JSON list of N, CA and C in Angstrom, two decimals:
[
{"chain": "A", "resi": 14, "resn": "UNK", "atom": "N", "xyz": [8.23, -13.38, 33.65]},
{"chain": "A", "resi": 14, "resn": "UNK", "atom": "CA", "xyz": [8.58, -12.29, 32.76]},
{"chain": "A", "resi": 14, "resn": "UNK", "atom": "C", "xyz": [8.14, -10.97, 33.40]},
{"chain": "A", "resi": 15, "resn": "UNK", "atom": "N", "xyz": [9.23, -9.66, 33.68]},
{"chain": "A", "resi": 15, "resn": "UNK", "atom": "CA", "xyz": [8.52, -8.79, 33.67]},
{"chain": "A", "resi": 15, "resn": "UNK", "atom": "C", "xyz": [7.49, -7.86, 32.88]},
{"chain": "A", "resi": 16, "resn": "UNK", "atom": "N", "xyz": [6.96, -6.89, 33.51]},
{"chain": "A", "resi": 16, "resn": "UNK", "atom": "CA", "xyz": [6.13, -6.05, 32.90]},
{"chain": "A", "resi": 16, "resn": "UNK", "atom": "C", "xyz": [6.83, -5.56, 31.91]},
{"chain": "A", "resi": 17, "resn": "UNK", "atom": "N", "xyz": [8.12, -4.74, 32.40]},
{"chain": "A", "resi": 17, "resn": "UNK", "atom": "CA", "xyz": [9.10, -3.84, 31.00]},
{"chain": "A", "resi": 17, "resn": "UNK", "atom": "C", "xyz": [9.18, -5.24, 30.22]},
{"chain": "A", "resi": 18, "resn": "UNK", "atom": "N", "xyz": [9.45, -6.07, 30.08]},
{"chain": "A", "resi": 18, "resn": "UNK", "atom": "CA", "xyz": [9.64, -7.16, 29.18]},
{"chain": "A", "resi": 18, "resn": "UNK", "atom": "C", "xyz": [8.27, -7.41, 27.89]},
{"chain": "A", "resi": 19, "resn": "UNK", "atom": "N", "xyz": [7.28, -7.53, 28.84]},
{"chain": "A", "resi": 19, "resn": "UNK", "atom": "CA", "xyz": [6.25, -7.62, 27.76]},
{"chain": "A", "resi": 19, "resn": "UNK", "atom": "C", "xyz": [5.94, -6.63, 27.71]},
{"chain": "A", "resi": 20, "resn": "UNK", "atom": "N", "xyz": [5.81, -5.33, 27.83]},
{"chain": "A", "resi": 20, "resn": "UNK", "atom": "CA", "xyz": [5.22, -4.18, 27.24]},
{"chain": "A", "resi": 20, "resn": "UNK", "atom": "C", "xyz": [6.72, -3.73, 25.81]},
{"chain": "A", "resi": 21, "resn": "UNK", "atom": "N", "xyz": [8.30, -4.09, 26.49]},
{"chain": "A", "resi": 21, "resn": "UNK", "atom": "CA", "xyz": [9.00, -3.77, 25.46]},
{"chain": "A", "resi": 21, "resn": "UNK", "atom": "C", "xyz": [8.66, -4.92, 23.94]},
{"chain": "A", "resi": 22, "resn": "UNK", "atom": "N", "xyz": [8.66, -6.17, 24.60]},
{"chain": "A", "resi": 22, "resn": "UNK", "atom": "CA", "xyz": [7.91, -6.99, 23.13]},
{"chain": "A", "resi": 22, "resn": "UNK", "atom": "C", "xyz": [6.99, -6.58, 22.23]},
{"chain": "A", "resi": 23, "resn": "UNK", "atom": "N", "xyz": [5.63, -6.08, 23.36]},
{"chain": "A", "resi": 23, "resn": "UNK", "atom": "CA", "xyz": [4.62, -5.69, 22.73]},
{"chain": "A", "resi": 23, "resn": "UNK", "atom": "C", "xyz": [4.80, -4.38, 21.16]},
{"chain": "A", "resi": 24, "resn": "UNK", "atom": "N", "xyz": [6.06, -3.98, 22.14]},
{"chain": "A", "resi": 24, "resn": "UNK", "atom": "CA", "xyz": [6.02, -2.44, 21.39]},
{"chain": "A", "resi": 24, "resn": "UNK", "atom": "C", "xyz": [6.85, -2.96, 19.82]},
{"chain": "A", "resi": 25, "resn": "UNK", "atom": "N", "xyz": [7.81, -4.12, 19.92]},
{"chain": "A", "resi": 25, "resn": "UNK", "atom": "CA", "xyz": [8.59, -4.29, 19.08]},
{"chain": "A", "resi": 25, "resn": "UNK", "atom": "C", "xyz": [7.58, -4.89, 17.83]},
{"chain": "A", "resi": 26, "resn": "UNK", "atom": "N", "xyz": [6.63, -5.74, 18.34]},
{"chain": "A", "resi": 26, "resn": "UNK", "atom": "CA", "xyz": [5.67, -6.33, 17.55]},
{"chain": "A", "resi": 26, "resn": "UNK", "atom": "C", "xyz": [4.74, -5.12, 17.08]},
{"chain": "A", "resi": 27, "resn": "UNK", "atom": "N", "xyz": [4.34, -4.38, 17.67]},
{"chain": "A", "resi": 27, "resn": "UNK", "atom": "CA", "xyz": [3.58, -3.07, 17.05]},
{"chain": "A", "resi": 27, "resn": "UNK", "atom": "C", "xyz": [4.11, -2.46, 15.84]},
{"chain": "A", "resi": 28, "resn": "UNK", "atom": "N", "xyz": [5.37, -2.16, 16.32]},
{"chain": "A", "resi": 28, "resn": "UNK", "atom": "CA", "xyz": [6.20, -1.03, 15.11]},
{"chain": "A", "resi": 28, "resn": "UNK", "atom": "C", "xyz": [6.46, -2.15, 14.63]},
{"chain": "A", "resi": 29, "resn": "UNK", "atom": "N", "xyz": [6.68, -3.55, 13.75]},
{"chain": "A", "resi": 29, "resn": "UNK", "atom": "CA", "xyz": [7.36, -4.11, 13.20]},
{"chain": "A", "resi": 29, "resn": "UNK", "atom": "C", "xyz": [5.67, -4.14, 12.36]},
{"chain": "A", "resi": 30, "resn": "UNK", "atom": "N", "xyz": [4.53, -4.20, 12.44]},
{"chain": "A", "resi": 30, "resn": "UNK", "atom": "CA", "xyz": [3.22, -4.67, 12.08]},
{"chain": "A", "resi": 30, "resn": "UNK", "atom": "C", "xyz": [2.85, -2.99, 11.50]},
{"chain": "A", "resi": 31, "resn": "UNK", "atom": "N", "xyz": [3.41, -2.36, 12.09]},
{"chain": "A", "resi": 31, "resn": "UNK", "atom": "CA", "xyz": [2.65, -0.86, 11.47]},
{"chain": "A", "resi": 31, "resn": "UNK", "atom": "C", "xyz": [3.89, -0.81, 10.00]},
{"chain": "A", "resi": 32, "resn": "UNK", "atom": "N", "xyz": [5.09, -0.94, 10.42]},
{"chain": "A", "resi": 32, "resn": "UNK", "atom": "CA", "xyz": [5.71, -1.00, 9.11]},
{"chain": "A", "resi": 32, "resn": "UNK", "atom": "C", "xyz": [5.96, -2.22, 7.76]},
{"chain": "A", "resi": 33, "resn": "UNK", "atom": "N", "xyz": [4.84, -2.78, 8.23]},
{"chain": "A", "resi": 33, "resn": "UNK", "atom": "CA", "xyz": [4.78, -3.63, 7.04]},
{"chain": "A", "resi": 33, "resn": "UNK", "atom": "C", "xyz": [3.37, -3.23, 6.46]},
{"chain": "A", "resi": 34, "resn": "UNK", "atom": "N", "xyz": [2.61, -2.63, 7.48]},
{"chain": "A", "resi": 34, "resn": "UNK", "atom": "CA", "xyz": [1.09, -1.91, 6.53]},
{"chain": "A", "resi": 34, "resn": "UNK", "atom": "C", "xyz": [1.90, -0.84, 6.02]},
{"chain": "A", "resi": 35, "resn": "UNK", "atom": "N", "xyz": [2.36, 0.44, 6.57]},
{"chain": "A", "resi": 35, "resn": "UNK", "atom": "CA", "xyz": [2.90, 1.13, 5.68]},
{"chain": "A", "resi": 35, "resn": "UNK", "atom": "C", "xyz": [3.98, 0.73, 4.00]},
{"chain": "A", "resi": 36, "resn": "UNK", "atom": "N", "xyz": [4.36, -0.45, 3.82]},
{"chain": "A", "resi": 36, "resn": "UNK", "atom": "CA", "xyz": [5.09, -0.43, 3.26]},
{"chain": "A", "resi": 36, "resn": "UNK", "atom": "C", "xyz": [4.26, -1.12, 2.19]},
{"chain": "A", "resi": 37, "resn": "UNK", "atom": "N", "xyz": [2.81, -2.01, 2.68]},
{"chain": "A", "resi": 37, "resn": "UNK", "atom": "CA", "xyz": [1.99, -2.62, 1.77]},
{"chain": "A", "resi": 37, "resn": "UNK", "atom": "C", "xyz": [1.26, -1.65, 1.24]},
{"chain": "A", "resi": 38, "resn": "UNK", "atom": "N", "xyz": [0.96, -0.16, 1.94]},
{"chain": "A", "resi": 38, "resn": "UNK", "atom": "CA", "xyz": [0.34, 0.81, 1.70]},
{"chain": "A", "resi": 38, "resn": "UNK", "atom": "C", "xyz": [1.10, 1.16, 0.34]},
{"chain": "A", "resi": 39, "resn": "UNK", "atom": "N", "xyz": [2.17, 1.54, 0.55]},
{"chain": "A", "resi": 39, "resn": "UNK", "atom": "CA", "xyz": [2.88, 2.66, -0.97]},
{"chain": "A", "resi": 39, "resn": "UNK", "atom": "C", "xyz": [3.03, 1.29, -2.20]},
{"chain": "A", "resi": 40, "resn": "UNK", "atom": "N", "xyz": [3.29, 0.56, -2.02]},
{"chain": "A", "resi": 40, "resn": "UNK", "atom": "CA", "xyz": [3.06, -0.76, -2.63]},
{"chain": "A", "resi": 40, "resn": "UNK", "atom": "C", "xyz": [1.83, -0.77, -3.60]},
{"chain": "A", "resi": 41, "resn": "UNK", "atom": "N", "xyz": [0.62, -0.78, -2.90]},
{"chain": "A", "resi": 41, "resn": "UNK", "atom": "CA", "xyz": [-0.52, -0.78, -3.39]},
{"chain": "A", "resi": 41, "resn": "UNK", "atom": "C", "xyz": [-0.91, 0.78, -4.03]},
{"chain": "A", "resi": 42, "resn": "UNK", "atom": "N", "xyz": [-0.52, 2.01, -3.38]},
{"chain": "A", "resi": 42, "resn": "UNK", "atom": "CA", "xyz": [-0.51, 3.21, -3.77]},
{"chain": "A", "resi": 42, "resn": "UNK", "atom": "C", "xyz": [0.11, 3.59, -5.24]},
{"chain": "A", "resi": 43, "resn": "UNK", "atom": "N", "xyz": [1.32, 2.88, -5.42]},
{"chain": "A", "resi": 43, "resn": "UNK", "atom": "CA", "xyz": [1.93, 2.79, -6.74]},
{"chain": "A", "resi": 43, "resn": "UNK", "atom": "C", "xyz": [1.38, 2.40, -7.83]},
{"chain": "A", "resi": 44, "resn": "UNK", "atom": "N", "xyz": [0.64, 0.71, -7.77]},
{"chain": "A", "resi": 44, "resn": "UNK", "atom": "CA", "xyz": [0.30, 0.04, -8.66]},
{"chain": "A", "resi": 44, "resn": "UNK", "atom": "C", "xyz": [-1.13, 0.37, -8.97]},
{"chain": "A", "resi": 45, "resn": "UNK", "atom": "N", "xyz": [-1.98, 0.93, -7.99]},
{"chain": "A", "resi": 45, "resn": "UNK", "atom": "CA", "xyz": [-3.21, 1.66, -8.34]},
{"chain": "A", "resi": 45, "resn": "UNK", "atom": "C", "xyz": [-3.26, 2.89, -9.20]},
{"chain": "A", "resi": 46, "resn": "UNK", "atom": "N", "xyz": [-2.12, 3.43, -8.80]},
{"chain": "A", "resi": 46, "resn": "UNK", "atom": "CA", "xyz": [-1.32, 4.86, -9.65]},
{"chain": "A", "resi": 46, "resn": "UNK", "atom": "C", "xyz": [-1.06, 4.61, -11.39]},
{"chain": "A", "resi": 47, "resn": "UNK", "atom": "N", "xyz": [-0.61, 3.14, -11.15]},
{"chain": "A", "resi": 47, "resn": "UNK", "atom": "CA", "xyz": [0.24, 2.61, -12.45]},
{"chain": "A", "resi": 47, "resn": "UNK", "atom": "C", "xyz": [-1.25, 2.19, -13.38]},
{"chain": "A", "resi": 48, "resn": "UNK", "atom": "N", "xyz": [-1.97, 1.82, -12.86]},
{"chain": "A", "resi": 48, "resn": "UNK", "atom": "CA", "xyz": [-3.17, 1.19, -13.49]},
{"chain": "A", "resi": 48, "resn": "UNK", "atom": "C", "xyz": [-4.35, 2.21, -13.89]},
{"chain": "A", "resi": 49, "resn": "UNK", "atom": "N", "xyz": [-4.45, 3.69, -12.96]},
{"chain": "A", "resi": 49, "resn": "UNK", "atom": "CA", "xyz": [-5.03, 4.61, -13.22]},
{"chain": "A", "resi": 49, "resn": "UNK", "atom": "C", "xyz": [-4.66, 5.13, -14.29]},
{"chain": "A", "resi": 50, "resn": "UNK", "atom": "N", "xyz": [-3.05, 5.54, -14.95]},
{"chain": "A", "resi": 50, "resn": "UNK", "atom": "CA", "xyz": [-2.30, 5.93, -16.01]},
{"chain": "A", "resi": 50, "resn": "UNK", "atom": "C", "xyz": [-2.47, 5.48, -16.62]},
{"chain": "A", "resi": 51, "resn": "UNK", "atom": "N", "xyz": [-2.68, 4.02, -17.07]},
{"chain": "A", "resi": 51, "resn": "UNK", "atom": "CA", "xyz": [-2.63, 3.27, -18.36]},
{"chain": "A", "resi": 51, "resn": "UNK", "atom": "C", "xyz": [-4.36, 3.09, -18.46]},
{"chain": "A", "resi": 52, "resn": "UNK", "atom": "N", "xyz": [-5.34, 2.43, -17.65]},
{"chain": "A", "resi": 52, "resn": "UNK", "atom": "CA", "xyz": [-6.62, 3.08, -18.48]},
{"chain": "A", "resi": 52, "resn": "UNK", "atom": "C", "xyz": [-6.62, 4.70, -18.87]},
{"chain": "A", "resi": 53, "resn": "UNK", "atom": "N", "xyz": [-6.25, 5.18, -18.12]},
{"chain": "A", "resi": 53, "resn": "UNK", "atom": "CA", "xyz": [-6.73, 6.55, -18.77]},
{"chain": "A", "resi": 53, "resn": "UNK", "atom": "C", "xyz": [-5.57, 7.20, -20.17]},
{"chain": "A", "resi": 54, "resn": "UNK", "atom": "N", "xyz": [-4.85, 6.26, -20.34]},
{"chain": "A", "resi": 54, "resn": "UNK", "atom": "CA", "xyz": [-3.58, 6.54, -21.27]},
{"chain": "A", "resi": 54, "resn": "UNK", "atom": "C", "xyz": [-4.79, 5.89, -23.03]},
{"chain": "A", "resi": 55, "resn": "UNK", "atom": "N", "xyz": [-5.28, 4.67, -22.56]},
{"chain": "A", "resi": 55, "resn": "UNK", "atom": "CA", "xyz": [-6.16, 3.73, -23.11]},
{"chain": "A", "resi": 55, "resn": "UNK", "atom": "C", "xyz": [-7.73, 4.62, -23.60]},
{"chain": "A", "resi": 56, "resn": "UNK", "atom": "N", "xyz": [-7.95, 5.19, -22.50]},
{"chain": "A", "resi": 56, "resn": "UNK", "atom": "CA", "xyz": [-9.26, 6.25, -23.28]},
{"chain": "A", "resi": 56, "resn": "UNK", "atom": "C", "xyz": [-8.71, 7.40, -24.03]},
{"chain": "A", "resi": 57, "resn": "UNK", "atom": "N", "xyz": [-7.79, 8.00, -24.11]},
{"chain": "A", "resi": 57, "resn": "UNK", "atom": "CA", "xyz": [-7.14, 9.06, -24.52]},
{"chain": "A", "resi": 57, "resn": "UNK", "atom": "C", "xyz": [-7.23, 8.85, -25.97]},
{"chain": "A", "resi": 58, "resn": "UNK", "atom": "N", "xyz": [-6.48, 7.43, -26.17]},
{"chain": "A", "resi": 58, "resn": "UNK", "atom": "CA", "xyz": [-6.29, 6.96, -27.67]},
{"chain": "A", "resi": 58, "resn": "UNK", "atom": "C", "xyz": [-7.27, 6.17, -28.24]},
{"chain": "A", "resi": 59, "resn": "UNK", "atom": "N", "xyz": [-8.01, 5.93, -27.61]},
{"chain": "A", "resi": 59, "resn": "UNK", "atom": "CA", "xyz": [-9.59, 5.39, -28.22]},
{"chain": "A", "resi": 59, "resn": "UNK", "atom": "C", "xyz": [-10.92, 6.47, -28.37]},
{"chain": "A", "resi": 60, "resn": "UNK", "atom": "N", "xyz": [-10.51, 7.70, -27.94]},
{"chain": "A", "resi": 60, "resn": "UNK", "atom": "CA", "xyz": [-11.39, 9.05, -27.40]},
{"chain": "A", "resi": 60, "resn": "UNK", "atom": "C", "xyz": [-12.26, 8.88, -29.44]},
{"chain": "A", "resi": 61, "resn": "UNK", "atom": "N", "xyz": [-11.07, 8.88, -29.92]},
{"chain": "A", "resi": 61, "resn": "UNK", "atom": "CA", "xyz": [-12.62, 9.17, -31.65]},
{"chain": "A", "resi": 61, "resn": "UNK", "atom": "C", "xyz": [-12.97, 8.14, -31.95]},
{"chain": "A", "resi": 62, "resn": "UNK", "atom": "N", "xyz": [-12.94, 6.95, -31.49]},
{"chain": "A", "resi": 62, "resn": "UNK", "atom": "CA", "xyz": [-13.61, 5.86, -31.83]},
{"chain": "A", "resi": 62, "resn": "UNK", "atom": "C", "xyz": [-14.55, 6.04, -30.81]},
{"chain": "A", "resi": 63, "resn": "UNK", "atom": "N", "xyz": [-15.16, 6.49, -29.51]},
{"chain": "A", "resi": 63, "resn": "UNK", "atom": "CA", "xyz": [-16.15, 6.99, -28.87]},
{"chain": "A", "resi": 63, "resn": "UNK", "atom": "C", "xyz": [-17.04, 7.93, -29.34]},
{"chain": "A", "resi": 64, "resn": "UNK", "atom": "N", "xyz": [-16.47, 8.76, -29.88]},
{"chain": "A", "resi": 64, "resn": "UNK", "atom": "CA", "xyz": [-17.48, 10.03, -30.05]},
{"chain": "A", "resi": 64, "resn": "UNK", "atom": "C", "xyz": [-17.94, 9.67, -31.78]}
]
């Protein structure tokens, strides 16, 4: 195998591995988003049963 051969693999396996973290990133960015909204949606409407 040449060198251009495994350095072009290498590269295909890189960008194919960075875009599946990026895509697990906004993934997880969303549903942390979604879960921040609804507790804090949850203290909003429980706020006079606190105080």
């Amino acid at each position: 195998m040449r060198i251009e051969d495994k350095i072009s693999k290498l590269m295909c396996q890189t960008g194919a591995c960075s875009l599946v973290l990026g895509i697990l990133s906004v993934i997880s960015g969303l549903v942390l988003g979604i879960i921040g909204i609804v507790n804090g949606a949850r203290l909003l409407r429980h706020h006079s049963d606190l105080m």
